[in-house]
Coordinates of C-alpha atoms in Angstrom, one line a residue:
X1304 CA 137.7 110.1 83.3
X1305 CA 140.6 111.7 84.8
X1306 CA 142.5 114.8 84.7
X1307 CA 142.7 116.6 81.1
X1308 CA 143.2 119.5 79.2
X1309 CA 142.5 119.6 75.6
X1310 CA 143.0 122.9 73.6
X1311 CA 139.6 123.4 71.1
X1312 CA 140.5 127.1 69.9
X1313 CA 143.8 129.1 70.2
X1314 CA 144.5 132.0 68.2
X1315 CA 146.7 135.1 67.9
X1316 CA 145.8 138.5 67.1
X1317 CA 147.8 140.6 64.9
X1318 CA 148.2 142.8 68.1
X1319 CA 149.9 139.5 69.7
X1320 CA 147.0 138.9 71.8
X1321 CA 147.1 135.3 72.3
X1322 CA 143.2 133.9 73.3
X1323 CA 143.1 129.6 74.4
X1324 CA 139.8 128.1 74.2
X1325 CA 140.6 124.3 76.4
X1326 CA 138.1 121.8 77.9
X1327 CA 139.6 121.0 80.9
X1328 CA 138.4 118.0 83.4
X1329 CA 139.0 118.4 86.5
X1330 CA 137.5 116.9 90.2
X1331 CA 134.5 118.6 90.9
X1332 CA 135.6 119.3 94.7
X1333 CA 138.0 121.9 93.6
X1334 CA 135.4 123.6 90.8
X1335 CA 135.4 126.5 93.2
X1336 CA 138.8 127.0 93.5
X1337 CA 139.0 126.9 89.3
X1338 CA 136.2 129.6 89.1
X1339 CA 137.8 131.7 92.0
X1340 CA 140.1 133.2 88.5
X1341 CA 138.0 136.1 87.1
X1342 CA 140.1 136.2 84.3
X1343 CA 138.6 133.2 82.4
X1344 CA 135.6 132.8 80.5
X1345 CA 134.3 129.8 81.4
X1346 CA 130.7 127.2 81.0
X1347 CA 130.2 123.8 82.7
X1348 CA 127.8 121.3 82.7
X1349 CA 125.1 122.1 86.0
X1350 CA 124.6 119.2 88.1
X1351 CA 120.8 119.9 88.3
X1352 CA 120.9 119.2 84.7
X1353 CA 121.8 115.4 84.5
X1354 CA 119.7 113.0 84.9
X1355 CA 120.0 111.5 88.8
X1356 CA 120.7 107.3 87.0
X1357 CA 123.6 109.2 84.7
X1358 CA 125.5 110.4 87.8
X1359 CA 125.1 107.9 89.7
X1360 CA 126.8 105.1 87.2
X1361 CA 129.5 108.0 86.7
X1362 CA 130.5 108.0 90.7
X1363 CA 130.0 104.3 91.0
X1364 CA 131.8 103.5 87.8
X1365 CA 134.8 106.3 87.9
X1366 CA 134.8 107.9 91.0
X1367 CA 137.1 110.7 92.0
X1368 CA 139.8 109.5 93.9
X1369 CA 142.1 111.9 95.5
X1370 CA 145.2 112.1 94.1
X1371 CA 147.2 112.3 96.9
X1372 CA 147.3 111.1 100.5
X1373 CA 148.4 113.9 103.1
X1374 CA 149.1 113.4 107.0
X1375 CA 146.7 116.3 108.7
X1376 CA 148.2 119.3 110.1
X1377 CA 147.6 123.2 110.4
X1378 CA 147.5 125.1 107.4
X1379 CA 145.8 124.7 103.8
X1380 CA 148.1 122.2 102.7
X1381 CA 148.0 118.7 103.8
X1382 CA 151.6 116.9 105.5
X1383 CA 153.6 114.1 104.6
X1384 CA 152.1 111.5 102.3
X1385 CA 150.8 108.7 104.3
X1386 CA 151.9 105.1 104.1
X1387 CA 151.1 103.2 101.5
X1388 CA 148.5 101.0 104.4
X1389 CA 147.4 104.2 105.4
X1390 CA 146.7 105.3 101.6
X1391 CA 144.6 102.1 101.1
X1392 CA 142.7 102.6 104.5
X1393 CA 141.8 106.3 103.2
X1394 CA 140.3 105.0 99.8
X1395 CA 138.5 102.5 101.1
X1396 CA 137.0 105.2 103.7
X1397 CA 136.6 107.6 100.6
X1398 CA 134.8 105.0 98.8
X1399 CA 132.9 104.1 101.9
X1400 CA 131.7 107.2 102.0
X1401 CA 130.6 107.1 98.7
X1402 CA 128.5 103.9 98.7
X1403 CA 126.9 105.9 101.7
X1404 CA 125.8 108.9 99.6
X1405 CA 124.5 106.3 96.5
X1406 CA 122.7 104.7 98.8
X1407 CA 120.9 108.0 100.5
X1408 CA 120.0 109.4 96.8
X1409 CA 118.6 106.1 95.9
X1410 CA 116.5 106.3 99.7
X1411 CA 115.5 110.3 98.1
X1412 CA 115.0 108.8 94.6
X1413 CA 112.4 106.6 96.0
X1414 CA 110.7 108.9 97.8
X1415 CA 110.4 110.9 94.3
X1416 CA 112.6 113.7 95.4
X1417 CA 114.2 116.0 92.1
X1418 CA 117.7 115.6 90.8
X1419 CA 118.7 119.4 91.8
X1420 CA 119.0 117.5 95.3
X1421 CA 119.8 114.2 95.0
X1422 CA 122.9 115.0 92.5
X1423 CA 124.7 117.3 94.9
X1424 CA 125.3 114.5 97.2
X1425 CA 127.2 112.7 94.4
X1426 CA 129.4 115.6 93.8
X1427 CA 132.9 115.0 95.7
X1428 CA 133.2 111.9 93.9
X1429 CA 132.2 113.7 90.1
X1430 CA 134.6 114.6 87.3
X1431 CA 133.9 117.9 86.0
X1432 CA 134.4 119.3 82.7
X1433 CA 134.7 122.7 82.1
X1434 CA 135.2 124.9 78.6
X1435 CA 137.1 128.0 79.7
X1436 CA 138.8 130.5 77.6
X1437 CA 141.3 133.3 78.1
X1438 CA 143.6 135.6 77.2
X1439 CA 145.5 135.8 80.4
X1440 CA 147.0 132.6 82.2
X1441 CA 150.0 133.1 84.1
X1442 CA 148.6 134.3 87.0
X1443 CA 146.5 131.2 87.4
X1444 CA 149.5 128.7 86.4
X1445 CA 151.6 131.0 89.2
X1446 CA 149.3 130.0 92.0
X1447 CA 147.6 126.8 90.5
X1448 CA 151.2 125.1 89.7
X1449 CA 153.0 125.4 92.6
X1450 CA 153.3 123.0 94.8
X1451 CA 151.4 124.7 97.6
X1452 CA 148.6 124.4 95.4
X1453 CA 145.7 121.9 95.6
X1454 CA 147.5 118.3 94.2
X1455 CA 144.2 117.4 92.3
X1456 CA 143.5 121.5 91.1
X1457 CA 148.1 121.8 90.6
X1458 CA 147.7 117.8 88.4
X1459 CA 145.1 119.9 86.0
X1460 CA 146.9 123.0 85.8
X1461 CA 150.0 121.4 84.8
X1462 CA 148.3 120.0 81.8
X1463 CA 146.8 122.9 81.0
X1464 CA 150.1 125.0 80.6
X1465 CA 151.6 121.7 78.9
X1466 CA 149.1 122.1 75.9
X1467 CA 149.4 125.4 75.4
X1468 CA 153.0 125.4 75.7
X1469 CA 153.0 122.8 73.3
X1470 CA 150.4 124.1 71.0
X1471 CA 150.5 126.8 68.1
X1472 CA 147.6 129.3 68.1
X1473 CA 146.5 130.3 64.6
X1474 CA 147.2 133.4 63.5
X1475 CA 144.5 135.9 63.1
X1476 CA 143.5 139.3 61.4
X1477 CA 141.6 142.1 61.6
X1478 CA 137.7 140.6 61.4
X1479 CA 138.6 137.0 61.8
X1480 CA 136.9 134.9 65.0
X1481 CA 138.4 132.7 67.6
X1482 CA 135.7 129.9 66.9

């Protein structure tokens, strides 16, 4: 999986209301910053609901990387990119990390312990996918598009406003449904 935005539904009113209906994918680690925007109607999958053996051969077999590669400093926003040795050092750390968490939810698997536990350890290295609509965007491409913004939260975003700028909603009238 990787980044993604697909539209399902878009439609027009014949008020000019225009409601987008996308499934989005997007890391997992930024899910709260994506439902921090009040505007959007949104459903995801809950991690307490897939089976514990399902996630796991998702994070082993197409983890979440990050993106990008930032030198630390003060702020919300990460530095200068790192070298490209220093990039390779950080994803084999990252995916260090993440052979450490398989291995502590197989250890809590064994014991017998239920996937509403065992799953969240898995979840910086999850894709998440999300079905959100809305009839209000550009405050969320605003903040989520500019390059202040989270890379891996900004990558999504980006495609986001790509496919509805590149998509034609149906036009709708009085006592049709956006289905």
């Amino acid at each position: 999986m990787s980044h993604a935005a697909r539209i399902l539904a878009d439609s027009v009113s014949p008020d000019g209301v225009r409601l987008t209906t996308m499934e989005v994918v997007i890391p997992r680690i930024v899910l709260a910053e994506f439902n921090t925007h009040r505007m959007f109607s949104r459903n995801s999958a809950s991690s307490r609901a897939i089976p514990v053996e399902k996630m796991l051969k998702r994070v082993i077999e197409d983890p979440y990387i990050p993106s990008e590669w930032g030198q630390n400093q003060k702020g919300m926003q990460a530095g200068e990119p790192v070298s490209l040795q220093d990039v390779q050092r950080a994803q084999s750390a990252w995916l260090g990390a993440r052979d450490l968490a398989v291995g502590q939810v197989e250890d809590l698997l064994d014991i017998g312990i239920h996937k509403q536990w065992t799953n969240r350890l898995l979840e910086p290295w999850l894709w998440h996918t999300i079905i959100v609509s809305a009839t209000e965007w550009d405050n969320f491409f605003h903040l989520r598009c500019h390059p202040h913004a989270h890379p891996d939260i900004r990558k999504t975003a980006e495609l986001m406003r790509e496919a509805m700028e590149n998509h034609h909603p149906e036009e709708l009238d009085y006592g049709q449904w956006h289905l």
